[in-house]
């Protein structure tokens, strides 16, 4: 199946190319960039020498639709809004990695992203797709809205306790930490090496645009209260950890809760629930599509501590996008995603 | 005044030497080590070449007392228990940086440290000393128990809202992050570079020995419920950030809360409360004795987000120790502590 | 083909498992450890959860020979000496990643490694195997001595100019830099995070044990003079760069020299010679088996500057070991080695 | 003495402020920026809160001259050319940290910097000032051209062997490595965190603008041949190491050579020559004005290996600038520069 990658010079795009080039079903047909068309992708990314010998092309939806069967949109928020509908009209299958079609309430988009939302009709068409949580929705669509990195780690961590009604309303606090690649390639005083190395920062305090995305899903599970959610930058490139706190409705032991998680995810190839007393570190999923989880119960406070880690560029972006594409296309869900974490 | 440093080859010891060698009142008279006596300290720490040209001596309390007026104990927990009483009996003033004399309930020590506690009588004699919070206790003692790194950042962050009765019982959650120097020089599989670089880890989930230390102080302020407290390792050497969540009893705006903090700390030379909308990063206090704070109020959830950062080796250890020693000796509290953060 | 990995808990062992678990021809039959036998490998390496569900076994050559066809020895120098001959006698094919069988002059081993050398007869049997440089020697052996990490980057960088007789005797200076994973898992004051982070060190000045390994190969090409070779530790986990200086015998332009390299390596799947003016960075080969090279000619001094980068755990260890095993077994040389560099 | 800092928002500027704010003789009177005038410096650098409570002012030489006695120009190359002469005409003493007045042959400047050089007359007036090497030139000037970071580490490393005529012509090769702060605050794809973290790069191969600066000084000592000089970026913020290779004219033992260095620098407060067998790491001078050196002699090749480390922002920029200012003003040369390295 012929695949195109739009926004191929971004980090999400690069990670899609890393996955797709060894995928048994998808073939990278063409790559697109809004600013570097005409250049070989190798000029921007020498690491792809001999691996992806393609020239970056202009983003022309009609031309793209002729060449490709499926298009991955690794474009920033605000750009997918313009491109996705055009591609869909041309008959392409579209996997959008941006935030543009995730929030079903377009006023939320306007409020949290501070940008003009996509038209409601197109937002309605997009299927927000997290395989472990709504796999059945994914099969019958041609338009996937791929979840955000933080929501992926957070919702996978919360689903078992929220869907099983184990936690109190208004008790969820998520303290999230991310490597810097989540910030992409934007060059500013705030993203240069010297400002981030040997430094630990909090950003967008109580204001991150992933908050409504998480709450939208929680609401679908019957948890209606707002969450506390904060994000921090860790001096490393890849990896997200969310440390999740919530109050248990009744006494559940740590061992029992781990059983709940194991049961919930027993069929899932990319979820690894750790044994009692063991908690994952971000590097243990580096470069892979895994989401690893550790479960703690604090009997002193009656709270759970759920630790969920992903590689933000894989399960948090490109990996999950390919997982979704596999499902949508009827391939083995794990096709092309058998990456062992690169450790150390 | 003649100062001795016991445990001089540890990182806390090295930081004490960095401070004391340019202190206007203290003179480093001698340095002690339990394992490297007889060696020049420069063999262990070449960065001290020409700065601290001393030979490490054996830890003999009687001999130490003859040579020095004040002794800094930068020894691990379990060791100070044995040394501090002997030094005090010999007439030395003692500043202990370990955890051995912090917990007034010695059963708590036994439970959380899993070691034999110091005798109750000596624990009773030690003054737990955080200048901004109990300065008056410090002046009339010869035996200081210097606070832990996490408790320092946490309690300075919590004091204004807890002492002013602004937050709900059972609502405090502290998500703490530390650079690796907090782990000291212990060499094991878990502390080598390859295991920590480009990695983010949680450790001692709901079980860190600083929990009872924080709760002991909170209890003194009338907040009696247990806290949720978790600690993470950041791939950097220095710096602690605590992200503190708590529920406000009533509506307070972010601006009003910042005023509360400014008022609370208005006379404090080492506390810097940030302006509305600004939050500190760990590097902004690197190598200095400052504790910087940012204050957030989330009107959606009714919770505060207090961000408190310190250099764990300075305000979290050696810097605060010298600050305490200055008070105890009647010197200017900031003497020898005018370090501008090293940035970038 | 059934493969065993001895020393599976080391970093070289872990990397072999990452490669072999997705290799089309080799199957990981069993894993061995001298210190952790009886434990699941996942206890040591949680990142291998669900990937390598094996228990570490005792190192018993007879038992190993029964179970496996080929054995990878990812053991430290001094240990392979004892194990390899026993395995060979039992009929196993052996790929040894240690330094024990690389130096054909066992007095050199004694001098540079300061250990007892392996018996001369077994050293003689081992084929020192760097596919790009002596592929034909590899096919007819059952005993491979896999090259060192620094020699791999260095010799691949030097081969075209030395074999073509382009450089002056006594002119080679190699300034080498490595990530810390080359030091393995040895836990000491010198390998802990705090000592290496935000630090750049030189080590084993003029005394690294890879010097005679490089000189042995150069000598075979007719370059008989000693080299200057120094090694530095870079605060990162993976990656080696060697910056090589040598004096040109006659005027050759940079463009001409790049042609020499392109011609020399034109059939090589894992060598990527960069275009004029472009030089590789270590991350551009991260997690892959590539060796990337940049070629500079300094007309002011008449010297070349050859920059050669590898991932020390891949082309510098496990990747090259599998490449050698592929050749030896008659498989496609690139089988199981199609790793795109993980970037960023 | 009233000091002004122009370019105060750069890293060199920030480091000057860190030094000057605790200097016994200089008082920071005013700070200047070409782009952020009118803003408090704390908006750009929160770490200076309470330390440097000044507003950035416009760069107006006449106004600056009225307010200040001495001006530090921490401006980029190409900017000092314009500002320095104007300030000097107004009677200010000027310490210029840029490269604009270092090369006495202005054609070299044009060739290596690819910018328009300063007028020859002003270049002639500037004293290139490295105290350990030409202290006597510094006392009688009002215009200092502060050396580059790499030339400082390199020339201090080379001076004893070159001035003593110990090494062969055409034999010097300098392999230099720097932390990223040397690149300043320029925000581009090449300076963002993700591109530099866990990466090691070579840059400006054989083309760095510090080459003629080093050669100019060497030529003054009678060493006339061109040098090989390459620069690499280390994933850390601060620190430079130069690894210097050169051929000895005759047999000198390592011990004898160390004596030569000790003799050469015996009166120097900021040079620390290491003992036999010991080599410095960059972190051992972090935040200080020291230049530490290790001396190796390789009897196999007849070459020396000189390892010289500095903090590029201190001895490589701001620290040396203040050292020069101290000499020029007749103060104790070490005034305000007693910084113990921040370790770890």
mmCIF file of N, CA and C in Angstrom, chain D residues 2 16 76 93 105 112 116 139 148 182 191 193 214 326 338:
data_model
loop_
_atom_site.group_PDB
_atom_site.id
_atom_site.type_symbol
_atom_site.label_atom_id
_atom_site.label_comp_id
_atom_site.label_asym_id
_atom_site.label_seq_id
_atom_site.Cartn_x
_atom_site.Cartn_y
_atom_site.Cartn_z
ATOM 1 N N UNK D 2 33.013 52.217 38.205
ATOM 2 C CA UNK D 2 31.713 51.952 37.584
ATOM 3 C C UNK D 2 31.865 51.185 36.274
ATOM 4 N N UNK D 16 29.621 37.795 33.007
ATOM 5 C CA UNK D 16 30.238 39.019 33.523
ATOM 6 C C UNK D 16 29.452 39.550 34.721
ATOM 7 N N UNK D 76 28.593 40.298 19.749
ATOM 8 C CA UNK D 76 29.103 39.376 18.733
ATOM 9 C C UNK D 76 30.111 40.062 17.810
ATOM 10 N N UNK D 93 37.388 53.124 29.180
ATOM 11 C CA UNK D 93 38.240 51.953 29.056
ATOM 12 C C UNK D 93 37.372 50.826 28.512
ATOM 13 N N UNK D 105 46.402 41.251 11.482
ATOM 14 C CA UNK D 105 46.307 41.309 10.021
ATOM 15 C C UNK D 105 44.824 41.289 9.656
ATOM 16 N N UNK D 112 38.749 34.726 7.479
ATOM 17 C CA UNK D 112 38.264 33.684 8.382
ATOM 18 C C UNK D 112 36.890 34.010 8.983
ATOM 19 N N UNK D 116 33.429 42.343 7.332
ATOM 20 C CA UNK D 116 34.291 43.504 7.145
ATOM 21 C C UNK D 116 35.111 43.730 8.417
ATOM 22 N N UNK D 139 49.138 46.488 31.171
ATOM 23 C CA UNK D 139 49.024 47.540 32.176
ATOM 24 C C UNK D 139 48.812 48.936 31.603
ATOM 25 N N UNK D 148 39.954 34.551 22.412
ATOM 26 C CA UNK D 148 38.900 33.577 22.191
ATOM 27 C C UNK D 148 39.024 32.412 23.156
ATOM 28 N N UNK D 182 29.305 27.900 24.083
ATOM 29 C CA UNK D 182 30.147 28.653 23.166
ATOM 30 C C UNK D 182 29.397 29.144 21.943
ATOM 31 N N UNK D 191 20.941 24.451 16.794
ATOM 32 C CA UNK D 191 21.265 24.711 18.204
ATOM 33 C C UNK D 191 20.168 24.244 19.151
ATOM 34 N N UNK D 193 17.846 21.804 21.400
ATOM 35 C CA UNK D 193 18.219 20.702 22.288
ATOM 36 C C UNK D 193 18.240 19.355 21.586
ATOM 37 N N UNK D 214 45.340 31.686 16.963
ATOM 38 C CA UNK D 214 46.369 30.844 17.579
ATOM 39 C C UNK D 214 47.692 30.995 16.837
ATOM 40 N N UNK D 326 41.319 43.723 35.891
ATOM 41 C CA UNK D 326 42.028 43.886 37.166
ATOM 42 C C UNK D 326 43.450 44.389 36.942
ATOM 43 N N UNK D 338 37.773 34.530 42.794
ATOM 44 C CA UNK D 338 38.032 33.368 43.656
ATOM 45 C C UNK D 338 36.872 32.381 43.622
#
